[in-house]
C-alpha cells in the first residue's frame, strides 16, 4: 500500500479567461494532516473540488489512494470523502434521513445502514438532533452533519475545506481532534484553512497557493527555515536613547515594537557590539530574545505583495 | 454504468419525493379532481357541449373520463409531466446539494439514470392516477352507460372501457416527451421554476399554434399533437396513424432532450 494518499501533479484549471489553478502539485501522505493555505481566491477550494471530481481539470493528473481520478464524471473512489464550503443537505429531511440517503448512494447494505448512520451521528456529536429536520439546523450543526456524512464513507482520505469556519470553539476543537485521530489511525487529511493557529497546531506538512500557483510545499519547519530570521525583541531601561544610539551603530536596524520595547534586526556581531555599547552608555538590558516567527507572519511574507507588506506600510506611515 | 447504483439513486429520489408536499398534493389532486368534476356534472343541469364527448357526460361515465382526458391535455398533463422532471435536477442547485451527492460512490451517469427513471416513473404514475380516478369517478358517479363514438355509433361499455384505457395509454408518449423537455430545462437552466413552468408554457403555445394556419410540417412536429392522437380509437372504423406519428415525434423529443441534458450534466463543473 502506497504511503502517498494524494498525488496531484501539474493540475491546471481555467474559468473563461481566469486561471484558477496553474500547474499545481499537491502531495499528501497517509497518517498526516496536510495544510492547504492561501489567501482568498488563491485556488484552494477549486483544487479541492478538482480532487473530489466536482470540477474538471484542464491539465494534470490526480491519484487518490493510488487510484487515478480519470474525470469529473466518475464516482469518487471508496474511502475518500470531503467537505466543500458549508455542507448542504435536503432541508425537508432529518439528519438521520439525509445520512440514510447518502448511505444508499454509497452502496452501504440496507442491514448495515442504520448502524453506520448512528455511528456517524455519534462521532459528529449530533445524536441529540438526529431526527430534527435539517431546515432548522444552524451553520455549525450543518458542518457537524457534513462531518457525519464524510465519516459515513470510513475515510482513508478526508478533504476538508475550512471545516471550522462556522463552528463554535467546542465544535472547532472536536473537528481538530477528529482530524488528528483520523491521521493517527493512518488516514490522510487535507485541510484548507485561514486559521494559522489551527494549521500550526494540526498540520505537519503544508502547501501554500497564491493566485493559482504553489508558492511553498514542505514541512512547517522547512517553511520556518526558508523565511528570513525574525527580529530580536529588546527591552531596555531607556528605549528612546537606545533607539537614538542605533541610528549611529553600523548593521543595526531598530523599529519600535507594537508590544512596547524595540525590534532589532542585525547579525550576531553587530548585535553584540550594540549591546556592549548600550551597557557602556549606562542603559540596562532588561530582555533580549528572538521569538519564533509565527506561521501567520511567514504566510504574509510569502503571499503579500512587497509593495503592500506590513513593514512597508509602517514605514510609509512613519 | 452500474444498474444497481442507478436503482439506488432512483430509490433515493423516491424517498425525497415522498418527503415533499408538492408531489403528494399533485397525486391527491389527480385522484380527487375527476370525482369533484363528476359530482359537479351530476348536480348541474347543463353539460360541456363544446367539448369532445361533453354531450354524453351525463349518460356515460366513460365519456366523463374522455372529457377529463381532453381537458387534461391542455395543461394538466404538461404540469404532471414536468412537476418532477423539471425539478429533479434543479432542486440540487436550489439546495446546493450537487457537491453532496456527487462526492459519493455513484457516477454522474448513474445519478442521471436514477433521476430520469424517477421523473418518468412519476409522470407515468400521475397519468395513471388521473386515468384510473377519472374512469372510477365516471363509473361510480355517472354510471356505466354505453358510449357514443366519434362516428356516432354506440360502443358497448365493455368495448368502450378498453378503448378509453388505450386512449389514456396513448397520451403517454407526449407526456414522456414533455418530461424529457422538462428534464433538459431543469439541467440547462438550473431553475425549478423554468423546469416546471416553461414546458407548460411550451405546451400551451404549441396548442395555440395548432389553431393558426401555420406550415403543416411544423404542426406535425408539435409534441402536443400527440395528446389528440386517441381520437382515432373512438372512431368507426378506428385509425391508428396519429398514434404512430405521436410515438415517433415523442421519441425524438425524448432522445434528443435526454442526450443534450446528459451531455450538459457530464460536462458541468460543480463550482460555487
Coordinates of C-alpha atoms in Angstrom, one line a residue:
Chain A
X1 CA 0.0 0.0 0.0
X2 CA 1.4 3.3 -1.1
X3 CA 2.2 5.9 1.6
X4 CA 1.1 8.7 -0.7
X5 CA -2.6 9.4 -0.4
X6 CA -2.9 12.4 -2.8
X7 CA -0.7 12.8 -5.8
X8 CA -1.9 15.7 -7.8
X9 CA 0.6 16.7 -10.4
X10 CA 0.5 19.7 -12.8
X11 CA -3.1 20.4 -12.2
X12 CA -4.4 23.4 -14.2
X13 CA -7.9 24.8 -14.4
X14 CA -9.3 28.0 -16.1
X15 CA -12.7 29.5 -15.9
X16 CA -13.3 31.5 -19.1
X17 CA -10.2 33.7 -19.2
X18 CA -9.4 33.4 -15.5
X19 CA -6.7 31.0 -14.5
X20 CA -7.8 29.4 -11.2
X21 CA -5.0 26.8 -11.0
X22 CA -1.8 26.8 -12.9
X23 CA 0.4 23.7 -12.8
X24 CA -0.4 22.9 -9.2
X25 CA 1.2 20.0 -7.4
X26 CA -0.2 18.6 -4.1
X27 CA 1.3 15.6 -2.4
X28 CA -0.2 14.4 0.9
X29 CA 0.7 11.2 2.8
X30 CA -1.2 8.8 4.9
X31 CA -1.0 9.4 8.6
X32 CA -0.6 13.2 8.3
X33 CA -2.7 16.3 8.3
X34 CA -1.7 18.4 5.3
X35 CA -2.5 22.1 5.4
X36 CA -3.6 23.9 2.3
X37 CA -3.1 27.6 2.8
X38 CA -3.6 30.6 0.7
X39 CA -5.4 34.0 0.6
X40 CA -9.0 34.3 -0.6
X41 CA -9.3 33.4 -4.2
X42 CA -5.9 31.6 -4.3
X43 CA -7.5 28.4 -5.7
X44 CA -7.7 26.2 -2.6
X45 CA -11.4 25.4 -3.0
X46 CA -11.0 24.9 -6.7
X47 CA -8.1 22.4 -6.1
X48 CA -10.2 20.5 -3.5
X49 CA -13.1 20.4 -6.0
X50 CA -10.8 19.0 -8.6
X51 CA -9.6 16.3 -6.2
X52 CA -13.2 15.4 -5.3
X53 CA -14.2 15.2 -9.0
X54 CA -16.6 18.1 -8.9
X55 CA -14.6 20.2 -11.3
X56 CA -12.9 19.0 -14.5
X57 CA -9.2 19.8 -14.7
X58 CA -7.8 21.2 -17.9
X59 CA -4.5 19.5 -17.4
X60 CA -2.5 17.4 -14.9
X61 CA -3.1 14.1 -13.2
X62 CA -4.7 13.1 -9.9
X63 CA -4.2 9.9 -8.0
X64 CA -6.1 9.4 -4.8
X65 CA -5.2 6.4 -2.6
X66 CA -3.2 5.1 -5.5
X67 CA -6.2 5.2 -8.0
X68 CA -6.4 7.5 -11.0
X69 CA -9.2 10.1 -10.9
X70 CA -9.9 9.9 -14.6
X71 CA -12.6 12.5 -14.9
X72 CA -15.1 14.6 -13.0
X73 CA -17.9 12.3 -14.3
X74 CA -16.6 9.3 -12.4
X75 CA -17.6 8.1 -9.0
X76 CA -15.5 9.1 -6.0
X77 CA -13.5 6.0 -5.1
X78 CA -14.4 4.3 -1.8
X79 CA -12.5 5.6 1.3
X80 CA -12.4 9.2 0.1
X81 CA -14.7 11.9 1.3
X82 CA -14.7 15.6 1.6
X83 CA -16.5 18.7 2.7
X84 CA -16.6 21.8 0.5
X85 CA -17.7 25.1 1.9
X86 CA -20.7 24.8 4.2
X87 CA -22.2 21.3 3.6
X88 CA -25.6 21.2 2.0
X89 CA -28.4 18.8 2.7
X90 CA -32.1 18.3 2.0
X91 CA -33.9 20.7 4.4
X92 CA -37.2 18.8 4.4
X93 CA -35.5 15.6 5.7
X94 CA -34.0 14.9 9.2
X95 CA -30.3 14.5 9.8
X96 CA -30.8 10.7 10.0
X97 CA -32.8 10.6 6.8
X98 CA -30.2 12.7 5.0
X99 CA -27.5 10.3 6.1
X100 CA -29.7 7.3 5.2
X101 CA -30.0 8.7 1.6
X102 CA -26.2 9.2 1.4
X103 CA -25.6 5.7 2.8
X104 CA -27.7 4.3 0.0
X105 CA -25.7 6.3 -2.6
X106 CA -22.5 4.9 -1.0
X107 CA -23.8 1.4 -1.6
X108 CA -23.9 0.5 2.1
X109 CA -26.0 -2.6 2.5
X110 CA -29.5 -2.0 3.9
X111 CA -28.9 -4.1 7.1
X112 CA -25.8 -2.0 7.9
X113 CA -27.2 1.4 7.1
X114 CA -28.8 2.1 10.4
X115 CA -25.7 1.2 12.4
X116 CA -23.4 3.2 10.1
X117 CA -25.6 6.3 10.2
X118 CA -25.9 6.1 14.0
X119 CA -22.1 5.7 14.4
X120 CA -21.5 8.7 12.2
X121 CA -24.0 10.8 14.1
X122 CA -22.5 9.8 17.4
X123 CA -18.9 10.6 16.2
X124 CA -20.0 14.0 14.9
X125 CA -21.9 14.8 18.1
X126 CA -25.3 15.0 16.5
X127 CA -27.2 12.2 18.2
X128 CA -29.5 14.7 20.0
X129 CA -30.6 16.3 16.7
X130 CA -30.7 13.1 14.6
X131 CA -34.4 13.3 14.0
X132 CA -34.6 17.1 13.6
X133 CA -35.3 18.5 10.1
X134 CA -32.1 20.0 8.6
X135 CA -34.1 23.2 7.8
X136 CA -33.8 24.1 11.4
X137 CA -30.1 23.5 11.7
X138 CA -27.5 26.2 12.4
X139 CA -24.4 26.5 10.2
X140 CA -22.4 24.8 12.9
X141 CA -24.9 21.9 13.1
X142 CA -24.7 21.6 9.3
X143 CA -21.0 21.4 9.5
X144 CA -21.3 18.6 12.0
X145 CA -23.7 16.8 9.7
X146 CA -21.2 17.3 6.9
X147 CA -18.6 15.6 9.0
X148 CA -21.0 12.8 9.8
X149 CA -21.6 12.4 6.1
X150 CA -17.9 12.3 5.4
X151 CA -17.3 9.7 8.2
X152 CA -20.0 7.5 6.7
X153 CA -17.5 6.6 4.0
X154 CA -14.9 5.4 6.5
X155 CA -12.4 7.8 5.0
X156 CA -8.8 6.9 4.4
X157 CA -8.5 10.3 2.7
X158 CA -10.5 13.3 4.0
X159 CA -10.5 16.6 2.2
X160 CA -11.8 19.5 4.4
X161 CA -12.4 23.0 3.2
X162 CA -12.3 25.4 6.1
X163 CA -14.1 22.9 8.3
X164 CA -14.1 25.0 11.5
X165 CA -15.2 28.3 9.9
X166 CA -18.8 28.2 11.1
X167 CA -18.3 26.2 14.3
X168 CA -18.2 27.4 17.9
X169 CA -15.0 26.8 19.8
X170 CA -16.1 23.4 21.1
X171 CA -17.1 22.3 17.6
X172 CA -13.8 23.5 16.2
X173 CA -11.9 21.6 18.9
X174 CA -13.9 18.5 18.1
X175 CA -13.0 18.8 14.4
X176 CA -9.3 19.2 15.2
X177 CA -9.5 16.2 17.5
X178 CA -11.2 14.2 14.8
X179 CA -8.6 15.2 12.2
X180 CA -5.8 14.2 14.5
X181 CA -7.5 11.0 15.4
X182 CA -8.0 10.0 11.7
X183 CA -4.4 10.8 10.9
X184 CA -3.3 8.7 13.9
X185 CA -5.4 5.8 12.5
X186 CA -3.5 6.1 9.2
X187 CA -5.8 8.3 7.2
X188 CA -4.6 11.4 5.3
X189 CA -6.4 14.6 6.0
X190 CA -6.0 17.6 3.7
X191 CA -7.2 20.7 5.4
X192 CA -7.7 24.1 3.9
X193 CA -7.9 26.8 6.4
X194 CA -7.5 30.5 7.1
X195 CA -6.8 29.9 10.8
X196 CA -3.0 29.9 11.0
X197 CA -3.0 28.7 14.7
X198 CA -5.2 25.8 13.6
X199 CA -2.8 24.9 10.8
X200 CA 0.2 25.3 13.0
X201 CA -1.4 23.1 15.6
X202 CA -2.6 20.3 13.3
X203 CA -0.5 20.2 10.2
X204 CA 2.9 18.6 9.7
X205 CA 3.1 19.5 6.0
X206 CA 1.8 22.4 4.0
X207 CA 1.1 23.6 0.5
X208 CA 0.7 27.3 0.1
X209 CA -1.1 28.5 -3.0
X210 CA -1.4 32.1 -4.2
X211 CA -3.1 33.2 -7.4
X212 CA -3.5 29.6 -8.5
X213 CA 0.2 28.7 -8.1
X214 CA 2.0 26.8 -5.5
X215 CA 4.5 29.0 -3.7
X216 CA 5.5 26.7 -1.0
X217 CA 5.3 22.9 -0.3
X218 CA 7.0 21.2 2.5
X219 CA 7.0 20.9 6.3
X220 CA 6.3 23.7 8.7
X221 CA 10.0 23.5 9.8
X222 CA 11.1 23.9 6.3
X223 CA 8.9 26.9 5.9
X224 CA 10.5 28.5 9.0
X225 CA 14.0 27.8 7.7
X226 CA 13.2 29.4 4.4
X227 CA 11.9 32.6 5.9
X228 CA 14.2 35.4 7.0
X229 CA 15.0 35.4 10.7
X230 CA 12.6 37.2 13.0
X231 CA 13.9 40.5 14.6
X232 CA 15.1 40.4 18.2
X233 CA 12.8 41.8 20.8
X234 CA 14.7 44.2 23.1
X235 CA 13.6 45.9 26.2
X236 CA 16.0 48.4 27.9
X237 CA 15.9 50.9 30.8
X238 CA 15.9 53.7 28.2
X239 CA 14.4 52.7 24.9
X240 CA 14.4 56.2 23.4
X241 CA 18.2 56.6 23.9
X242 CA 18.8 53.1 22.7
X243 CA 16.9 53.8 19.5
X244 CA 18.9 57.0 19.0
X245 CA 22.2 55.1 19.5
X246 CA 21.1 52.5 17.0
X247 CA 21.0 55.2 14.3
X248 CA 24.8 55.5 14.6
X249 CA 25.5 51.8 15.0
X250 CA 26.5 50.1 11.8
X251 CA 24.4 47.0 10.8
X252 CA 21.6 47.7 13.3
X253 CA 18.0 48.5 12.3
X254 CA 15.7 49.3 15.1
X255 CA 11.9 49.8 15.0
X256 CA 9.5 50.4 17.9
X257 CA 7.6 47.2 18.7
X258 CA 3.9 47.1 18.7
X259 CA 4.0 45.4 22.1
X260 CA 6.4 48.0 23.6
X261 CA 10.2 47.9 23.5
X262 CA 12.1 47.6 20.3
X263 CA 12.5 45.3 17.4
X264 CA 16.2 44.9 16.4
X265 CA 17.3 43.4 13.1
X266 CA 21.0 42.7 12.9
X267 CA 23.6 40.0 12.5
X268 CA 25.2 38.5 15.6
X269 CA 28.4 40.6 15.5
X270 CA 26.5 43.9 15.1
X271 CA 24.1 42.9 17.8
X272 CA 26.9 42.1 20.3
X273 CA 28.6 45.4 19.6
X274 CA 25.3 47.3 20.0
X275 CA 24.5 45.5 23.4
X276 CA 28.1 46.4 24.6
X277 CA 27.6 50.0 23.6
X278 CA 24.3 50.2 25.4
X279 CA 26.0 48.8 28.6
X280 CA 28.8 51.4 28.3
X281 CA 26.2 54.1 28.0
X282 CA 24.6 53.0 31.3
X283 CA 21.5 51.5 29.6
X284 CA 20.4 48.3 31.2
X285 CA 19.2 45.4 29.0
X286 CA 16.0 44.0 30.6
X287 CA 15.2 41.5 27.9
X288 CA 16.7 40.3 24.7
X289 CA 15.1 37.4 22.8
X290 CA 14.3 36.2 19.4
X291 CA 10.7 34.9 19.3
X292 CA 10.0 32.2 16.8
X293 CA 8.2 33.5 13.7
X294 CA 4.6 32.7 13.7
X295 CA 3.2 30.8 10.7
X296 CA 1.0 33.8 10.1
X297 CA 3.9 36.1 9.6
X298 CA 5.6 33.6 7.3
X299 CA 2.4 33.3 5.4
X300 CA 2.2 37.0 4.9
X301 CA 5.9 37.1 3.8
X302 CA 5.0 34.6 1.1
X303 CA 1.7 35.9 -0.1
X304 CA 1.6 39.6 0.5
X305 CA 2.9 41.7 -2.4
X306 CA 6.1 43.5 -1.4
X307 CA 4.6 47.0 -2.0
X308 CA 1.8 46.2 0.4
X309 CA 3.6 44.3 3.2
X310 CA 3.2 45.4 6.8
X311 CA 6.8 46.7 7.1
X312 CA 6.5 48.9 4.1
X313 CA 3.1 50.2 5.3
X314 CA 4.6 51.0 8.7
X315 CA 7.5 52.8 7.1
X316 CA 5.1 54.7 4.9
X317 CA 3.1 55.7 7.9
X318 CA 6.1 56.9 9.8
Chain B
X1 CA -22.9 2.3 -15.7
X2 CA -23.8 0.1 -12.7
X3 CA -27.5 -0.6 -12.8
X4 CA -27.6 -1.3 -9.0
X5 CA -26.3 2.1 -8.3
X6 CA -28.8 3.7 -10.7
X7 CA -31.5 1.9 -8.9
X8 CA -30.1 3.2 -5.6
X9 CA -30.3 6.7 -6.9
X10 CA -33.9 6.1 -8.1
X11 CA -34.8 4.8 -4.6
X12 CA -33.2 7.9 -3.0
X13 CA -35.2 10.1 -5.4
X14 CA -38.4 8.3 -4.4
X15 CA -37.6 8.8 -0.7
X16 CA -37.1 12.5 -1.4
X17 CA -40.3 12.8 -3.4
X18 CA -42.3 11.1 -0.7
X19 CA -41.0 13.6 1.8
X20 CA -42.1 16.5 -0.4
X21 CA -45.6 18.1 -0.1
X22 CA -45.9 19.1 -3.8
X23 CA -45.8 15.5 -5.1
X24 CA -48.4 14.4 -2.6
X25 CA -50.6 17.3 -3.5
X26 CA -50.3 16.6 -7.2
X27 CA -51.2 13.0 -6.8
X28 CA -54.1 13.7 -4.4
X29 CA -55.4 16.4 -6.8
X30 CA -55.1 14.0 -9.7
X31 CA -57.1 11.4 -7.7
X32 CA -59.7 13.8 -6.3
X33 CA -60.2 16.2 -9.3
X34 CA -62.2 13.8 -11.5
X35 CA -64.5 12.9 -8.6
X36 CA -65.2 16.6 -8.0
X37 CA -65.8 17.1 -11.7
X38 CA -68.1 14.1 -11.9
X39 CA -70.2 15.3 -8.9
X40 CA -70.5 18.7 -10.4
X41 CA -71.7 17.2 -13.7
X42 CA -74.2 15.1 -11.8
X43 CA -75.6 18.1 -9.9
X44 CA -75.7 20.7 -12.6
X45 CA -78.3 20.6 -15.4
X46 CA -76.0 21.7 -18.3
X47 CA -73.2 19.8 -19.9
X48 CA -70.0 21.0 -21.6
X49 CA -71.4 20.7 -25.1
X50 CA -68.5 22.3 -26.9
X51 CA -66.1 19.7 -25.6
X52 CA -65.4 16.3 -27.2
X53 CA -67.7 13.8 -25.5
X54 CA -69.1 16.6 -23.4
X55 CA -72.7 16.0 -24.6
X56 CA -72.6 12.4 -23.3
X57 CA -71.0 13.2 -20.0
X58 CA -74.2 12.7 -18.0
X59 CA -75.1 9.4 -19.9
X60 CA -71.8 7.5 -19.8
X61 CA -69.2 7.5 -17.1
X62 CA -66.6 6.7 -19.7
X63 CA -67.4 9.8 -21.6
X64 CA -66.6 11.7 -18.4
X65 CA -63.2 10.1 -18.4
X66 CA -62.6 11.2 -22.0
X67 CA -63.7 14.8 -21.2
X68 CA -61.1 14.7 -18.3
X69 CA -58.5 13.4 -20.8
X70 CA -59.3 16.1 -23.3
X71 CA -59.2 18.9 -20.7
X72 CA -56.0 17.5 -19.1
X73 CA -54.2 17.5 -22.4
X74 CA -54.3 21.3 -22.4
X75 CA -52.2 21.9 -19.3
X76 CA -52.8 19.3 -16.6
X77 CA -50.8 16.6 -18.3
X78 CA -47.9 19.0 -19.1
X79 CA -47.9 20.0 -15.4
X80 CA -47.9 16.4 -14.2
X81 CA -45.2 15.6 -16.7
X82 CA -42.9 18.4 -15.6
X83 CA -43.6 18.7 -11.9
X84 CA -40.9 16.2 -11.1
X85 CA -38.9 16.2 -14.3
X86 CA -38.4 20.0 -14.2
X87 CA -37.3 19.9 -10.6
X88 CA -35.4 16.7 -10.2
X89 CA -32.0 18.2 -11.3
X90 CA -32.6 21.9 -10.5
X91 CA -33.5 21.1 -6.9
X92 CA -29.9 20.0 -6.3
X93 CA -28.9 23.5 -7.5
X94 CA -31.5 25.1 -5.2
X95 CA -30.3 23.3 -2.2
X96 CA -26.6 23.3 -3.2
X97 CA -26.5 19.5 -2.8
X98 CA -24.7 18.6 -6.0
X99 CA -21.5 18.6 -4.1
X100 CA -23.1 16.3 -1.5
X101 CA -24.4 13.6 -3.9
X102 CA -21.6 13.8 -6.5
X103 CA -19.0 13.0 -3.8
X104 CA -20.5 9.6 -3.1
X105 CA -20.0 6.3 -4.8
X106 CA -22.2 7.0 -7.8
X107 CA -21.1 8.1 -11.3
X108 CA -22.8 11.0 -12.9
X109 CA -24.3 8.7 -15.5
X110 CA -25.9 6.6 -12.6
X111 CA -27.2 9.8 -10.9
X112 CA -28.6 10.8 -14.3
X113 CA -30.2 7.5 -15.0
X114 CA -31.7 7.3 -11.5
X115 CA -33.2 10.7 -11.7
X116 CA -34.6 10.2 -15.2
X117 CA -36.2 6.9 -14.1
X118 CA -37.8 8.8 -11.2
X119 CA -39.1 11.6 -13.4
X120 CA -40.6 9.3 -15.9
X121 CA -41.9 7.0 -13.2
X122 CA -43.7 9.9 -11.6
X123 CA -45.1 11.1 -14.9
X124 CA -46.4 7.6 -15.5
X125 CA -47.9 7.3 -12.0
X126 CA -49.6 10.7 -12.1
X127 CA -51.1 9.9 -15.5
X128 CA -52.3 6.5 -14.3
X129 CA -53.8 8.0 -11.2
X130 CA -55.7 10.6 -13.2
X131 CA -56.8 7.9 -15.7
X132 CA -58.0 5.4 -13.0
X133 CA -59.6 8.2 -11.0
X134 CA -61.5 9.6 -14.0
X135 CA -62.8 6.2 -15.0
X136 CA -63.7 5.3 -11.5
X137 CA -65.4 8.7 -10.9
X138 CA -67.3 8.3 -14.2
X139 CA -68.5 4.8 -13.5
X140 CA -69.3 5.4 -9.8
X141 CA -70.9 8.8 -10.1
X142 CA -72.4 8.8 -13.6
X143 CA -72.8 5.1 -14.4
X144 CA -71.7 2.6 -17.0
X145 CA -73.9 3.5 -19.9
X146 CA -72.7 2.9 -23.5
X147 CA -70.5 5.4 -25.1
X148 CA -71.4 7.2 -28.3
X149 CA -68.3 7.1 -30.5
X150 CA -67.0 10.0 -32.6
X151 CA -68.6 8.5 -35.7
X152 CA -72.0 8.4 -33.9
X153 CA -72.0 4.7 -33.3
X154 CA -72.9 3.3 -30.0
X155 CA -69.9 1.5 -28.3
X156 CA -71.0 -1.0 -25.6
X157 CA -69.4 -0.4 -22.2
X158 CA -67.3 -3.5 -22.2
X159 CA -65.6 -2.4 -25.5
X160 CA -65.6 1.3 -24.6
X161 CA -63.6 0.6 -21.4
X162 CA -60.7 -0.9 -23.2
X163 CA -60.7 1.9 -25.8
X164 CA -60.8 4.5 -23.1
X165 CA -57.9 2.7 -21.4
X166 CA -56.0 2.8 -24.7
X167 CA -56.8 6.4 -25.1
X168 CA -55.1 7.2 -21.8
X169 CA -52.2 5.0 -22.7
X170 CA -51.8 6.9 -26.0
X171 CA -51.0 10.1 -24.2
X172 CA -48.0 8.6 -22.5
X173 CA -45.6 9.3 -25.4
X174 CA -46.3 13.0 -25.4
X175 CA -46.3 13.0 -21.6
X176 CA -42.8 11.4 -21.6
X177 CA -41.7 13.9 -24.3
X178 CA -42.8 16.8 -22.1
X179 CA -41.0 15.1 -19.1
X180 CA -37.8 14.9 -21.2
X181 CA -38.1 18.6 -22.2
X182 CA -38.6 19.5 -18.5
X183 CA -35.5 17.5 -17.6
X184 CA -33.5 19.3 -20.2
X185 CA -34.7 22.7 -19.0
X186 CA -34.0 21.6 -15.4
X187 CA -30.4 20.7 -16.2
X188 CA -29.8 23.6 -18.5
X189 CA -31.3 26.5 -16.5
X190 CA -30.7 25.0 -13.1
X191 CA -34.0 26.6 -12.1
X192 CA -37.1 24.7 -10.9
X193 CA -39.4 27.5 -12.0
X194 CA -38.1 27.3 -15.5
X195 CA -38.0 23.5 -15.5
X196 CA -41.6 23.2 -14.4
X197 CA -43.1 26.4 -15.9
X198 CA -41.5 26.5 -19.4
X199 CA -42.8 23.1 -20.6
X200 CA -46.3 24.1 -19.6
X201 CA -45.9 27.4 -21.5
X202 CA -44.4 25.5 -24.4
X203 CA -47.4 23.1 -24.4
X204 CA -49.9 25.9 -24.4
X205 CA -48.0 27.7 -27.2
X206 CA -47.9 24.6 -29.3
X207 CA -51.6 24.1 -28.8
X208 CA -52.3 27.7 -29.8
X209 CA -50.1 27.2 -32.9
X210 CA -52.2 24.2 -33.9
X211 CA -55.2 26.6 -34.1
X212 CA -53.5 29.0 -36.5
X213 CA -52.8 28.4 -40.2
X214 CA -49.1 27.6 -40.0
X215 CA -47.0 25.3 -42.1
X216 CA -48.1 21.6 -41.8
X217 CA -44.5 20.4 -41.3
X218 CA -44.3 22.4 -38.1
X219 CA -47.7 21.2 -36.9
X220 CA -46.6 17.6 -37.4
X221 CA -43.5 18.2 -35.2
X222 CA -45.5 19.6 -32.3
X223 CA -45.5 17.2 -29.4
X224 CA -48.9 18.3 -28.2
X225 CA -50.5 16.9 -31.4
X226 CA -50.0 13.5 -29.7
X227 CA -52.4 14.5 -26.9
X228 CA -55.2 14.2 -29.5
X229 CA -54.0 11.0 -31.2
X230 CA -56.5 8.9 -29.3
X231 CA -59.4 10.3 -31.3
X232 CA -58.9 7.6 -33.9
X233 CA -59.5 4.9 -31.3
X234 CA -63.1 6.2 -30.7
X235 CA -64.0 6.3 -34.4
X236 CA -65.6 3.6 -36.6
X237 CA -63.5 2.2 -38.2
X238 CA -60.7 3.1 -35.8
X239 CA -57.5 4.5 -37.3
X240 CA -54.0 4.5 -35.7
X241 CA -51.8 6.7 -37.9
X242 CA -51.8 9.6 -35.4
X243 CA -50.8 7.2 -32.6
X244 CA -47.7 6.0 -34.6
X245 CA -46.8 9.6 -35.5
X246 CA -47.2 10.7 -31.9
X247 CA -44.9 7.9 -30.7
X248 CA -42.2 8.8 -33.3
X249 CA -42.3 12.5 -32.5
X250 CA -42.3 11.9 -28.8
X251 CA -39.3 9.5 -29.2
X252 CA -37.4 12.3 -31.0
X253 CA -38.2 14.7 -28.2
X254 CA -37.2 12.2 -25.5
X255 CA -34.0 11.1 -27.1
X256 CA -32.7 14.5 -28.1
X257 CA -33.7 16.2 -24.9
X258 CA -32.1 13.5 -22.7
X259 CA -28.9 13.3 -24.8
X260 CA -28.4 17.1 -24.5
X261 CA -29.2 17.0 -20.8
X262 CA -26.7 14.2 -20.1
X263 CA -24.1 16.0 -22.1
X264 CA -24.6 19.2 -20.1
X265 CA -24.6 17.4 -16.8
X266 CA -21.5 15.4 -17.6
X267 CA -19.5 18.4 -18.6
X268 CA -20.7 20.5 -15.8
X269 CA -18.3 21.9 -13.2
X270 CA -19.9 21.9 -9.7
X271 CA -18.4 25.2 -8.6
X272 CA -19.7 27.6 -6.0

